């Protein structure tokens, strides 16, 4: 018979035995939700190669040093999709329009943004607002994309380029009950690795809170993942308690790819037709962010080594709300290419706390959106920003300094754009101007306490509002170089700033974008007008 003392010793030994982390492997067809519900700190959920037609929530958190990890067994070969497993058959209605049955899980409302998504042959489709718009590809006087979808009364209509039969295309339609693929609501210490997210009407990964400042997402790492077909790729959602706002913090997104091809091509096609395509795209399913940190109280977001292309906005608004360098958000070593609106959007009426450095930004509408920055905290340095003659939009600017409307000056009225540092950048626009949005009505107090130093700035147009608004208070150091065929020293740039005027610094004549566009959208032009098709290099995992 064992003594009490010996039993106590055995009990103490058992209590001291460490709990080992487990690796739980799932395969397509097995439930991701059931597996996720069983995870404990330090565990890994390993997804076998294949496609998972599922969405799921995380209900458990990791701890410091023991994160919960969800990763692909074969990186890049695991797809989590919001699409239906099988595509329903389509029947022809008239002309290029086909229809199929699609019944939402809840009553339909609005234009379909964040509720329905369609991909055809690896192209994200635009959502039309009416059957008339679908038939004509026009909304009023403005052109819309030549392919898209429209939902009405249990019927989902599709129009593809070249009047193609969707039964012969590779079509993916979102499931009626799926809007978010992976919902992380207040969980912490989570790692996602090597996954591909596909077809997400609202968001691929949502980082949200649960109505308490201590129940916000923290210490989230997303690496080596790709995102295709989403209103938002990674969406941060802040929670409010009284007048305070709390948002996701300590979020790292690295070595990831985001794309909503061909959003940028539709924007460019609209500009070439001299139509106001921007507003239509902005209000559509395609008018979202690749990464949306979530607004006024997010901190320590590190977005680095990512490839963000062919989306509407690249990186959306993020701000710490308070001046504390330890909370700063950092965007570095990214390639942002062909984004139809802002490549990086710095807009904020509270303190920003954003440092963007060593990025390459290629082509877009407004490549750096500072519209407005009213309480400072933005540093943009050591970046290359380039609008190419081949792929650049006919109208685009390096800087957007304000939105053209009263909404920019709410919450206390107009405050000057302040506390911005723009230095050591090379900024080239071979198609149009430097900036837009600054209002002469605010002269001379539109800008206050900003620094523009050690930049090389070339723009094809420096006329009127397309130059740098130094006369409205934007401070420029002497060691900037300003250049362009229309630049007039002392008018378009301060007399003391080094400036040069060269009539043809880059090209002798315009290059039509359809001659060199990569990749090419079929049916936009006659075959004889198209140059050789070129594929964009994709990220390999």
Short mmCIF file of C-alpha atoms in Angstrom, two decimals:
data_model
loop_
_atom_site.label_atom_id
_atom_site.label_comp_id
_atom_site.label_asym_id
_atom_site.label_seq_id
_atom_site.Cartn_x
_atom_site.Cartn_y
_atom_site.Cartn_z
CA UNK A 1 0.00 0.00 0.00
CA UNK A 2 1.39 3.39 -1.07
CA UNK A 3 1.79 6.02 1.59
CA UNK A 4 0.10 9.39 1.37
CA UNK A 5 3.47 11.05 0.98
CA UNK A 6 4.34 8.89 -2.04
CA UNK A 7 0.98 9.69 -3.65
CA UNK A 8 1.64 13.39 -3.13
CA UNK A 9 5.04 13.07 -4.83
CA UNK A 10 3.46 11.30 -7.84
CA UNK A 11 0.80 14.02 -8.02
CA UNK A 12 3.41 16.78 -8.01
CA UNK A 13 5.40 15.06 -10.75
CA UNK A 14 2.29 14.76 -12.90
CA UNK A 15 1.45 18.41 -12.34
CA UNK A 16 4.94 19.43 -13.44
CA UNK A 17 4.79 17.38 -16.65
CA UNK A 18 4.68 19.84 -19.60
CA UNK A 19 1.74 19.77 -22.01
CA UNK A 20 3.27 19.24 -25.46
CA UNK A 21 2.02 21.17 -28.48
CA UNK A 22 0.13 19.09 -31.01
CA UNK A 23 0.00 19.15 -34.80
CA UNK A 24 -3.48 18.46 -36.11
CA UNK A 25 -3.65 17.56 -39.82
CA UNK A 26 -6.84 18.06 -41.85
CA UNK A 27 -7.62 17.17 -45.44
CA UNK A 28 -10.12 18.63 -47.95
CA UNK A 29 -13.60 17.51 -46.96
CA UNK A 30 -12.82 17.50 -43.25
CA UNK A 31 -14.11 20.35 -41.08
CA UNK A 32 -11.74 23.24 -40.50
CA UNK A 33 -14.10 24.60 -37.85
CA UNK A 34 -14.06 21.41 -35.80
CA UNK A 35 -10.28 21.24 -35.96
CA UNK A 36 -9.87 24.94 -35.07
CA UNK A 37 -12.15 24.58 -32.04
CA UNK A 38 -9.81 21.97 -30.55
CA UNK A 39 -6.62 24.01 -30.84
CA UNK A 40 -4.65 25.01 -27.75
CA UNK A 41 -1.69 27.40 -27.32
CA UNK A 42 1.30 26.11 -29.25
CA UNK A 43 -0.75 23.82 -31.51
CA UNK A 44 -0.46 23.76 -35.30
CA UNK A 45 -3.35 23.14 -37.67
CA UNK A 46 -1.71 21.64 -40.76
CA UNK A 47 -3.76 21.71 -43.97
CA UNK A 48 -3.06 19.02 -46.54
CA UNK A 49 -2.81 19.96 -50.21
CA UNK A 50 -6.11 20.72 -51.91
CA UNK A 51 -9.13 23.05 -51.98
CA UNK A 52 -11.26 23.73 -48.90
CA UNK A 53 -14.77 24.96 -49.72
CA UNK A 54 -15.23 26.27 -46.20
CA UNK A 55 -15.12 29.32 -43.99
CA UNK A 56 -14.37 29.21 -40.28
CA UNK A 57 -13.82 31.25 -37.12
CA UNK A 58 -11.00 31.09 -34.65
CA UNK A 59 -12.29 30.60 -31.12
CA UNK A 60 -8.98 30.02 -29.31
CA UNK A 61 -5.92 32.20 -28.71
CA UNK A 62 -2.27 31.34 -28.43
CA UNK A 63 0.04 32.81 -25.83
CA UNK A 64 3.44 34.51 -25.83
CA UNK A 65 5.92 32.00 -27.21
CA UNK A 66 3.11 29.52 -27.97
CA UNK A 67 1.09 30.87 -30.89
CA UNK A 68 -1.62 28.92 -32.64
CA UNK A 69 -0.39 28.26 -36.18
CA UNK A 70 -2.53 27.48 -39.23
CA UNK A 71 -0.34 26.56 -42.16
CA UNK A 72 -0.21 24.71 -45.44
CA UNK A 73 1.58 21.37 -45.52
CA UNK A 74 2.62 22.28 -49.07
CA UNK A 75 2.90 26.11 -49.15
CA UNK A 76 0.90 27.67 -51.97
CA UNK A 77 -1.05 24.46 -52.67
CA UNK A 78 -3.78 24.91 -50.10
CA UNK A 79 -6.78 26.99 -51.22
CA UNK A 80 -9.46 28.24 -48.83
CA UNK A 81 -12.29 29.47 -51.02
CA UNK A 82 -15.69 31.04 -50.62
CA UNK A 83 -16.79 29.68 -54.00
CA UNK A 84 -19.39 26.99 -54.52
CA UNK A 85 -17.88 23.58 -55.13
CA UNK A 86 -19.71 23.16 -58.43
CA UNK A 87 -20.72 25.87 -60.88
CA UNK A 88 -24.41 25.80 -61.85
CA UNK A 89 -25.37 25.60 -65.50
CA UNK A 90 -26.12 28.83 -67.34
CA UNK A 91 -28.82 29.46 -69.90
CA UNK A 92 -28.66 32.17 -72.51
CA UNK A 93 -30.99 35.14 -72.05
CA UNK A 94 -30.10 37.46 -74.91
CA UNK A 95 -26.97 38.66 -76.62
CA UNK A 96 -23.98 38.20 -74.30
CA UNK A 97 -26.12 37.69 -71.17
CA UNK A 98 -26.58 34.33 -69.44
CA UNK A 99 -28.34 33.47 -66.19
CA UNK A 100 -28.39 30.84 -63.46
CA UNK A 101 -30.12 30.27 -60.12
CA UNK A 102 -28.48 31.80 -57.05
CA UNK A 103 -30.41 32.33 -53.81
CA UNK A 104 -28.74 34.29 -50.96
CA UNK A 105 -28.84 33.00 -47.40
CA UNK A 106 -30.48 36.25 -46.26
CA UNK A 107 -32.57 38.93 -47.93
CA UNK A 108 -30.65 40.77 -50.60
CA UNK A 109 -29.85 44.44 -50.07
CA UNK A 110 -27.80 47.09 -51.82
CA UNK A 111 -25.64 46.63 -54.86
CA UNK A 112 -24.19 43.32 -53.84
CA UNK A 113 -20.96 44.71 -52.47
CA UNK A 114 -19.59 42.31 -49.84
CA UNK A 115 -22.37 39.78 -50.55
CA UNK A 116 -21.71 38.18 -53.92
CA UNK A 117 -18.53 37.51 -55.91
CA UNK A 118 -17.90 36.02 -59.34
CA UNK A 119 -14.60 35.05 -60.98
CA UNK A 120 -14.37 33.96 -64.62
CA UNK A 121 -11.15 32.58 -66.10
CA UNK A 122 -9.13 34.23 -63.30
CA UNK A 123 -10.76 37.63 -63.83
CA UNK A 124 -12.79 39.25 -61.05
CA UNK A 125 -16.14 40.45 -62.40
CA UNK A 126 -17.68 43.86 -61.78
CA UNK A 127 -21.20 43.99 -60.31
CA UNK A 128 -23.70 45.85 -62.49
CA UNK A 129 -26.52 47.76 -60.81
CA UNK A 130 -29.26 47.12 -63.36
CA UNK A 131 -30.10 44.99 -66.35
CA UNK A 132 -29.91 48.06 -68.56
CA UNK A 133 -26.37 48.77 -67.36
CA UNK A 134 -25.47 45.14 -68.02
CA UNK A 135 -26.81 45.25 -71.58
CA UNK A 136 -25.13 48.53 -72.53
CA UNK A 137 -22.05 48.50 -70.26
CA UNK A 138 -22.88 52.10 -69.40
CA UNK A 139 -24.18 53.91 -66.34
CA UNK A 140 -25.57 57.20 -67.53
CA UNK A 141 -22.87 58.75 -69.69
CA UNK A 142 -20.08 56.67 -68.14
CA UNK A 143 -18.65 53.41 -69.42
CA UNK A 144 -18.60 50.36 -67.18
CA UNK A 145 -16.50 47.18 -67.55
CA UNK A 146 -17.42 45.00 -70.51
CA UNK A 147 -18.02 42.00 -68.29
CA UNK A 148 -19.71 41.54 -64.95
CA UNK A 149 -22.69 40.12 -63.08
CA UNK A 150 -26.08 41.25 -61.82
CA UNK A 151 -28.46 39.68 -59.29
CA UNK A 152 -32.24 40.01 -59.18
CA UNK A 153 -35.06 37.88 -57.72
CA UNK A 154 -33.18 34.62 -57.35
CA UNK A 155 -31.46 34.90 -60.74
CA UNK A 156 -27.79 35.68 -61.19
CA UNK A 157 -26.88 37.09 -64.61
CA UNK A 158 -23.39 37.01 -66.12
CA UNK A 159 -21.85 38.77 -69.10
CA UNK A 160 -18.35 37.76 -70.21
CA UNK A 161 -15.90 39.35 -72.62
CA UNK A 162 -16.47 38.53 -76.25
CA UNK A 163 -19.99 37.22 -75.51
CA UNK A 164 -18.32 34.06 -74.21
CA UNK A 165 -20.49 31.22 -72.93
CA UNK A 166 -19.89 30.92 -69.14
CA UNK A 167 -20.58 27.18 -69.42
CA UNK A 168 -17.29 26.93 -71.32
CA UNK A 169 -15.36 29.20 -68.92
CA UNK A 170 -13.81 28.53 -65.54
CA UNK A 171 -16.40 30.30 -63.37
CA UNK A 172 -16.37 30.54 -59.57
CA UNK A 173 -19.44 31.92 -57.77
CA UNK A 174 -19.43 32.66 -54.06
CA UNK A 175 -21.51 30.53 -51.73
CA UNK A 176 -24.74 32.27 -50.64
CA UNK A 177 -23.85 31.99 -46.93
CA UNK A 178 -20.17 33.01 -47.09
CA UNK A 179 -18.83 36.56 -46.87
CA UNK A 180 -15.69 36.17 -44.68
CA UNK A 181 -13.36 33.20 -45.08
CA UNK A 182 -11.46 33.38 -41.78
CA UNK A 183 -12.86 35.42 -38.90
CA UNK A 184 -10.51 36.20 -36.01
CA UNK A 185 -12.57 38.01 -33.38
CA UNK A 186 -10.41 39.10 -30.49
CA UNK A 187 -8.03 36.13 -30.65
CA UNK A 188 -4.33 36.72 -30.10
CA UNK A 189 -0.98 35.14 -30.97
CA UNK A 190 -2.09 33.61 -34.28
CA UNK A 191 0.14 32.67 -37.25
CA UNK A 192 -1.17 32.01 -40.80
CA UNK A 193 1.35 30.59 -43.23
CA UNK A 194 1.46 29.40 -46.84
CA UNK A 195 -2.31 29.62 -47.49
CA UNK A 196 -4.19 30.82 -50.59
CA UNK A 197 -7.46 32.69 -50.01
CA UNK A 198 -9.87 32.79 -52.94
CA UNK A 199 -13.30 34.41 -53.44
CA UNK A 200 -14.24 36.47 -50.38
CA UNK A 201 -17.19 38.83 -50.94
CA UNK A 202 -16.47 40.81 -47.74
CA UNK A 203 -13.00 39.85 -46.50
CA UNK A 204 -10.59 36.95 -46.80
CA UNK A 205 -9.23 37.44 -43.27
CA UNK A 206 -11.05 39.70 -40.82
CA UNK A 207 -9.38 40.90 -37.62
CA UNK A 208 -12.13 42.16 -35.35
CA UNK A 209 -12.87 42.77 -31.69
CA UNK A 210 -15.61 41.69 -29.31
CA UNK A 211 -16.82 44.98 -27.79
CA UNK A 212 -14.14 45.17 -25.12
CA UNK A 213 -10.70 46.88 -25.24
CA UNK A 214 -9.04 43.69 -24.00
CA UNK A 215 -10.75 41.56 -26.65
CA UNK A 216 -9.01 42.94 -29.74
CA UNK A 217 -6.78 41.06 -32.15
CA UNK A 218 -3.12 41.21 -31.17
CA UNK A 219 0.08 39.53 -32.28
CA UNK A 220 -1.19 38.27 -35.64
CA UNK A 221 1.30 37.08 -38.29
CA UNK A 222 0.25 36.42 -41.89
CA UNK A 223 3.11 35.26 -44.10
CA UNK A 224 3.61 33.59 -47.47
CA UNK A 225 -0.11 33.78 -48.25
CA UNK A 226 -1.88 34.87 -51.42
CA UNK A 227 -5.25 36.59 -51.80
CA UNK A 228 -7.35 36.71 -54.98
CA UNK A 229 -10.96 37.83 -55.35
CA UNK A 230 -11.95 39.88 -52.32
CA UNK A 231 -13.55 43.15 -51.30
CA UNK A 232 -10.82 43.32 -48.64
CA UNK A 233 -7.92 40.91 -48.39
CA UNK A 234 -7.03 41.54 -44.75
CA UNK A 235 -9.57 43.74 -42.95
CA UNK A 236 -9.00 45.25 -39.52
CA UNK A 237 -12.19 46.20 -37.66
CA UNK A 238 -12.05 48.59 -34.70
CA UNK A 239 -14.42 48.48 -31.74
CA UNK A 240 -15.74 51.48 -29.81
CA UNK A 241 -16.24 51.95 -26.10
CA UNK A 242 -17.67 55.37 -25.38
CA UNK A 243 -15.54 57.90 -27.24
CA UNK A 244 -12.54 55.56 -27.46
CA UNK A 245 -11.74 53.28 -30.34
CA UNK A 246 -9.64 50.12 -30.18
CA UNK A 247 -8.24 48.37 -33.23
CA UNK A 248 -6.07 45.37 -34.11
CA UNK A 249 -2.48 45.78 -33.02
CA UNK A 250 0.86 44.03 -33.53
CA UNK A 251 -0.12 42.68 -36.95
CA UNK A 252 2.62 41.50 -39.33
CA UNK A 253 1.84 40.80 -42.99
CA UNK A 254 4.88 39.69 -44.95
CA UNK A 255 5.80 37.95 -48.21
CA UNK A 256 2.16 37.92 -49.32
CA UNK A 257 0.49 38.62 -52.67
CA UNK A 258 -2.81 40.46 -53.18
CA UNK A 259 -4.60 40.81 -56.53
CA UNK A 260 -8.04 41.69 -57.89
CA UNK A 261 -7.07 41.58 -61.55
CA UNK A 262 -8.27 43.23 -63.84
CA UNK A 263 -9.54 46.15 -61.71
CA UNK A 264 -6.78 48.52 -62.85
CA UNK A 265 -7.29 47.62 -66.51
CA UNK A 266 -10.96 48.62 -66.33
CA UNK A 267 -10.01 51.94 -64.76
CA UNK A 268 -7.50 52.58 -67.52
CA UNK A 269 -9.94 51.60 -70.23
CA UNK A 270 -12.47 54.07 -68.79
CA UNK A 271 -9.92 56.87 -68.78
CA UNK A 272 -9.01 56.24 -72.39
CA UNK A 273 -12.70 56.62 -73.21
CA UNK A 274 -12.74 59.87 -71.20
CA UNK A 275 -15.42 58.56 -68.85
CA UNK A 276 -15.60 58.93 -65.08
CA UNK A 277 -15.04 55.27 -64.29
CA UNK A 278 -13.57 55.93 -60.84
CA UNK A 279 -16.84 56.59 -59.03
CA UNK A 280 -18.46 53.49 -60.51
CA UNK A 281 -15.50 51.31 -59.53
CA UNK A 282 -15.35 52.86 -56.06
CA UNK A 283 -18.99 51.93 -55.36
CA UNK A 284 -18.68 48.41 -56.75
CA UNK A 285 -17.57 45.12 -55.29
CA UNK A 286 -14.09 45.80 -56.70
CA UNK A 287 -13.71 49.11 -54.84
CA UNK A 288 -12.03 47.78 -51.70
CA UNK A 289 -8.57 47.51 -50.12
CA UNK A 290 -5.98 44.79 -50.39
CA UNK A 291 -5.13 45.57 -46.76
CA UNK A 292 -7.37 47.74 -44.58
CA UNK A 293 -5.87 48.13 -41.08
CA UNK A 294 -9.04 49.78 -39.83
CA UNK A 295 -8.73 53.49 -39.12
CA UNK A 296 -8.11 55.53 -36.03
CA UNK A 297 -6.59 53.31 -33.35
CA UNK A 298 -4.51 50.56 -34.90
CA UNK A 299 -0.85 50.20 -34.08
CA UNK A 300 2.28 48.27 -34.92
CA UNK A 301 1.10 46.99 -38.28
CA UNK A 302 4.15 45.82 -40.21
CA UNK A 303 3.44 45.29 -43.91
CA UNK A 304 6.62 44.26 -45.66
CA UNK A 305 7.94 42.35 -48.68
CA UNK A 306 4.43 42.08 -50.17
CA UNK A 307 3.31 42.28 -53.79
CA UNK A 308 0.04 44.23 -54.01
CA UNK A 309 -1.23 44.68 -57.55
CA UNK A 310 -4.33 45.25 -59.68
CA UNK A 311 -6.49 46.14 -56.67
CA UNK A 312 -8.49 49.34 -56.14
CA UNK A 313 -6.68 50.62 -53.03
CA UNK A 314 -3.47 48.94 -51.98
CA UNK A 315 -2.96 49.71 -48.29
CA UNK A 316 -5.87 51.52 -46.67
CA UNK A 317 -6.02 54.01 -43.82
CA UNK A 318 -4.24 53.24 -40.56
CA UNK A 319 -3.46 55.57 -37.68
CA UNK A 320 -2.37 55.16 -34.09
CA UNK A 321 -4.43 58.12 -32.93
CA UNK A 322 -1.71 59.11 -30.45
CA UNK A 323 1.86 60.32 -30.79
CA UNK A 324 3.97 57.41 -29.60
CA UNK A 325 6.83 56.13 -31.82
CA UNK A 326 6.59 52.65 -30.29
CA UNK A 327 3.09 52.31 -31.77
CA UNK A 328 4.01 53.35 -35.33
CA UNK A 329 2.71 51.37 -38.33
CA UNK A 330 5.42 50.48 -40.83
CA UNK A 331 5.16 49.67 -44.55
CA UNK A 332 8.48 48.67 -46.07
CA UNK A 333 10.05 46.80 -48.99
CA UNK A 334 6.74 46.28 -50.78
CA UNK A 335 5.94 46.39 -54.48
CA UNK A 336 2.61 48.14 -55.10
CA UNK A 337 1.68 48.05 -58.77
CA UNK A 338 -1.36 48.90 -60.89
CA UNK A 339 -3.72 49.92 -58.10
CA UNK A 340 -6.72 51.79 -59.48
CA UNK A 341 -6.97 54.41 -56.71
CA UNK A 342 -4.47 55.00 -53.87
CA UNK A 343 -1.44 52.74 -53.63
CA UNK A 344 -1.07 53.80 -49.98
CA UNK A 345 -3.77 55.87 -48.30
CA UNK A 346 -2.58 58.00 -45.37
CA UNK A 347 -5.84 59.91 -44.80
CA UNK A 348 -6.50 60.68 -41.15
CA UNK A 349 -7.87 63.43 -38.94
CA UNK A 350 -6.06 62.08 -35.88
CA UNK A 351 -2.35 61.44 -35.43
CA UNK A 352 -1.22 59.00 -38.13
CA UNK A 353 1.87 57.22 -36.85
CA UNK A 354 2.74 55.74 -40.26
CA UNK A 355 6.24 55.22 -41.66
CA UNK A 356 6.47 54.13 -45.32
CA UNK A 357 9.96 53.43 -46.57
CA UNK A 358 11.89 51.49 -49.21
CA UNK A 359 8.81 50.65 -51.27
CA UNK A 360 8.49 50.56 -55.04
CA UNK A 361 5.18 52.01 -56.25
CA UNK A 362 4.37 51.61 -59.93
CA UNK A 363 1.41 53.09 -61.80
CA UNK A 364 -1.97 53.94 -60.35
CA UNK A 365 -4.38 56.86 -59.99
CA UNK A 366 -3.16 58.56 -56.80
CA UNK A 367 0.01 56.84 -55.76
CA UNK A 368 0.39 58.50 -52.35
CA UNK A 369 -2.90 59.64 -50.80
CA UNK A 370 -2.48 62.30 -48.12
CA UNK A 371 -6.02 63.55 -48.11
CA UNK A 372 -5.93 64.98 -45.57
CA UNK A 373 -3.35 64.43 -42.83
CA UNK A 374 -4.51 66.89 -40.21
CA UNK A 375 -2.51 65.99 -37.12
CA UNK A 376 0.75 64.72 -38.55
CA UNK A 377 2.74 61.59 -38.04
CA UNK A 378 3.41 60.57 -41.66
CA UNK A 379 6.94 59.83 -42.87
CA UNK A 380 7.51 58.82 -46.50
CA UNK A 381 11.16 58.19 -47.30
CA UNK A 382 13.53 56.22 -49.52
CA UNK A 383 10.80 55.09 -51.93
CA UNK A 384 10.73 54.82 -55.71
CA UNK A 385 7.44 56.03 -57.19
CA UNK A 386 7.10 55.70 -60.95
CA UNK A 387 4.30 56.22 -63.45
CA UNK A 388 5.38 54.58 -66.68
CA UNK A 389 4.65 55.85 -70.19
CA UNK A 390 3.47 52.37 -71.19
CA UNK A 391 1.08 51.48 -68.36
CA UNK A 392 0.37 54.77 -66.58
CA UNK A 393 -3.09 56.31 -66.56
CA UNK A 394 -3.60 59.34 -68.83
CA UNK A 395 -4.55 61.28 -65.69
CA UNK A 396 -2.79 60.41 -62.43
CA UNK A 397 -0.72 62.15 -59.76
CA UNK A 398 2.09 61.29 -57.38
CA UNK A 399 0.36 62.96 -54.40
CA UNK A 400 -3.27 63.46 -53.49
CA UNK A 401 -3.29 66.23 -50.90
CA UNK A 402 -7.03 66.45 -50.31
CA UNK A 403 -10.37 65.01 -51.23
CA UNK A 404 -12.45 67.53 -53.20
CA UNK A 405 -15.38 67.86 -50.84
CA UNK A 406 -16.62 69.04 -47.48
CA UNK A 407 -16.30 65.54 -46.00
CA UNK A 408 -12.56 66.09 -45.74
CA UNK A 409 -13.02 68.92 -43.24
CA UNK A 410 -15.60 67.54 -40.83
CA UNK A 411 -14.91 66.97 -37.13
CA UNK A 412 -13.90 70.50 -36.27
CA UNK A 413 -13.68 72.10 -39.69
CA UNK A 414 -10.60 72.77 -41.77
CA UNK A 415 -7.21 72.07 -40.26
CA UNK A 416 -4.07 72.39 -42.37
CA UNK A 417 -2.20 69.35 -43.56
CA UNK A 418 0.56 69.09 -41.02
CA UNK A 419 3.45 67.03 -39.71
CA UNK A 420 4.37 65.22 -42.94
CA UNK A 421 7.96 64.32 -43.81
CA UNK A 422 8.66 63.44 -47.45
CA UNK A 423 12.35 62.89 -48.07
CA UNK A 424 14.94 60.90 -50.04
CA UNK A 425 12.41 59.68 -52.61
CA UNK A 426 12.62 59.39 -56.39
CA UNK A 427 9.21 60.39 -57.79
CA UNK A 428 8.58 60.24 -61.53
CA UNK A 429 5.33 60.76 -63.44
CA UNK A 430 5.78 60.46 -67.19
CA UNK A 431 2.03 60.78 -67.87
CA UNK A 432 0.66 63.67 -65.80
CA UNK A 433 1.30 65.84 -62.73
CA UNK A 434 2.72 65.92 -59.22
CA UNK A 435 -0.33 66.59 -57.06
CA UNK A 436 -3.97 67.57 -56.85
CA UNK A 437 -6.57 68.56 -54.28
CA UNK A 438 -4.95 71.55 -52.59
CA UNK A 439 -7.45 74.41 -52.40
CA UNK A 440 -6.34 77.99 -53.16
CA UNK A 441 -9.24 79.10 -50.93
CA UNK A 442 -7.14 78.05 -47.92
CA UNK A 443 -4.12 80.07 -49.07
CA UNK A 444 -1.62 80.42 -47.54
CA UNK A 445 -2.40 78.11 -44.62
CA UNK A 446 -3.24 74.86 -46.38
CA UNK A 447 0.00 73.24 -45.18
CA UNK A 448 1.83 73.71 -41.89
CA UNK A 449 5.10 72.35 -40.47
CA UNK A 450 5.88 69.83 -43.19
CA UNK A 451 9.27 68.84 -44.61
CA UNK A 452 10.00 68.01 -48.24
CA UNK A 453 13.73 67.31 -48.62
CA UNK A 454 16.26 65.47 -50.79
CA UNK A 455 13.71 64.31 -53.37
CA UNK A 456 14.04 63.97 -57.12
CA UNK A 457 10.67 64.91 -58.64
CA UNK A 458 9.92 64.67 -62.35
CA UNK A 459 6.46 65.32 -63.78
CA UNK A 460 5.28 65.69 -67.32
CA UNK A 461 2.85 68.44 -66.25
CA UNK A 462 3.60 71.17 -63.71
CA UNK A 463 0.86 73.49 -64.87
CA UNK A 464 -1.65 74.99 -62.42
CA UNK A 465 -2.67 72.62 -59.63
CA UNK A 466 -0.66 69.68 -60.99
CA UNK A 467 2.59 70.92 -59.46
CA UNK A 468 3.70 71.05 -55.84
CA UNK A 469 1.58 73.60 -53.92
CA UNK A 470 4.54 75.22 -52.22
CA UNK A 471 2.80 78.59 -52.47
CA UNK A 472 0.06 77.25 -50.16
CA UNK A 473 2.53 76.63 -47.35
CA UNK A 474 4.17 73.32 -48.30
CA UNK A 475 7.76 73.71 -47.13
CA UNK A 476 10.44 72.59 -49.57
CA UNK A 477 14.13 72.39 -48.75
CA UNK A 478 16.66 73.70 -51.25
CA UNK A 479 18.10 70.25 -51.87
CA UNK A 480 15.16 68.97 -53.95
CA UNK A 481 15.46 68.53 -57.70
CA UNK A 482 12.31 69.39 -59.65
CA UNK A 483 12.12 68.63 -63.36
CA UNK A 484 9.65 68.45 -66.23
CA UNK A 485 8.92 69.91 -69.68
CA UNK A 486 6.38 72.46 -68.39
CA UNK A 487 8.12 73.45 -65.16
CA UNK A 488 8.76 77.17 -64.65
CA UNK A 489 11.16 77.96 -61.82
CA UNK A 490 9.68 80.40 -59.33
CA UNK A 491 6.15 79.62 -60.50
CA UNK A 492 5.89 75.86 -60.23
CA UNK A 493 8.70 75.47 -57.70
CA UNK A 494 10.41 77.96 -55.35
CA UNK A 495 13.28 79.87 -56.93
CA UNK A 496 15.79 78.50 -54.46
CA UNK A 497 14.95 74.88 -55.27
CA UNK A 498 17.12 73.25 -57.91
CA UNK A 499 14.96 72.80 -61.01
CA UNK A 500 15.44 71.90 -64.63
CA UNK A 501 13.30 71.95 -67.76
CA UNK A 502 13.76 69.31 -70.39
CA UNK A 503 11.15 69.04 -73.12
CA UNK A 504 11.59 65.36 -73.94
CA UNK A 505 13.32 63.59 -71.05
CA UNK A 506 11.72 60.16 -71.40
CA UNK A 507 10.08 59.60 -74.75
CA UNK A 508 9.54 61.34 -78.07
CA UNK A 509 5.93 60.29 -78.52
CA UNK A 510 3.14 58.62 -76.59
CA UNK A 511 3.06 54.85 -76.39
CA UNK A 512 -0.42 53.38 -76.56
CA UNK A 513 -0.98 51.14 -73.58
CA UNK A 514 -2.67 48.38 -75.58
CA UNK A 515 0.58 47.88 -77.51
CA UNK A 516 2.48 46.76 -74.43
CA UNK A 517 -0.11 46.02 -71.75
CA UNK A 518 0.60 42.93 -69.67
CA UNK A 519 -1.45 40.88 -69.39
CA UNK A 520 -3.97 41.86 -72.09
CA UNK A 521 -7.73 41.80 -71.64
CA UNK A 522 -9.22 40.24 -74.77
CA UNK A 523 -11.93 41.96 -76.77
CA UNK A 524 -11.05 45.52 -75.72
CA UNK A 525 -9.48 46.12 -79.10
CA UNK A 526 -9.32 44.42 -82.47
CA UNK A 527 -6.71 41.68 -82.60
CA UNK A 528 -4.63 43.67 -85.06
CA UNK A 529 -4.25 46.52 -82.60
CA UNK A 530 -2.84 44.35 -79.81
CA UNK A 531 0.82 43.84 -79.20
CA UNK A 532 2.39 40.70 -77.84
CA UNK A 533 0.70 39.43 -74.66
CA UNK A 534 2.95 39.52 -71.61
CA UNK A 535 2.34 37.85 -68.27
CA UNK A 536 2.99 39.58 -64.95
CA UNK A 537 5.48 37.63 -62.85
CA UNK A 538 3.69 35.93 -59.98
CA UNK A 539 4.99 35.26 -56.50
CA UNK A 540 6.09 31.67 -55.90
CA UNK A 541 5.77 30.17 -52.45
#
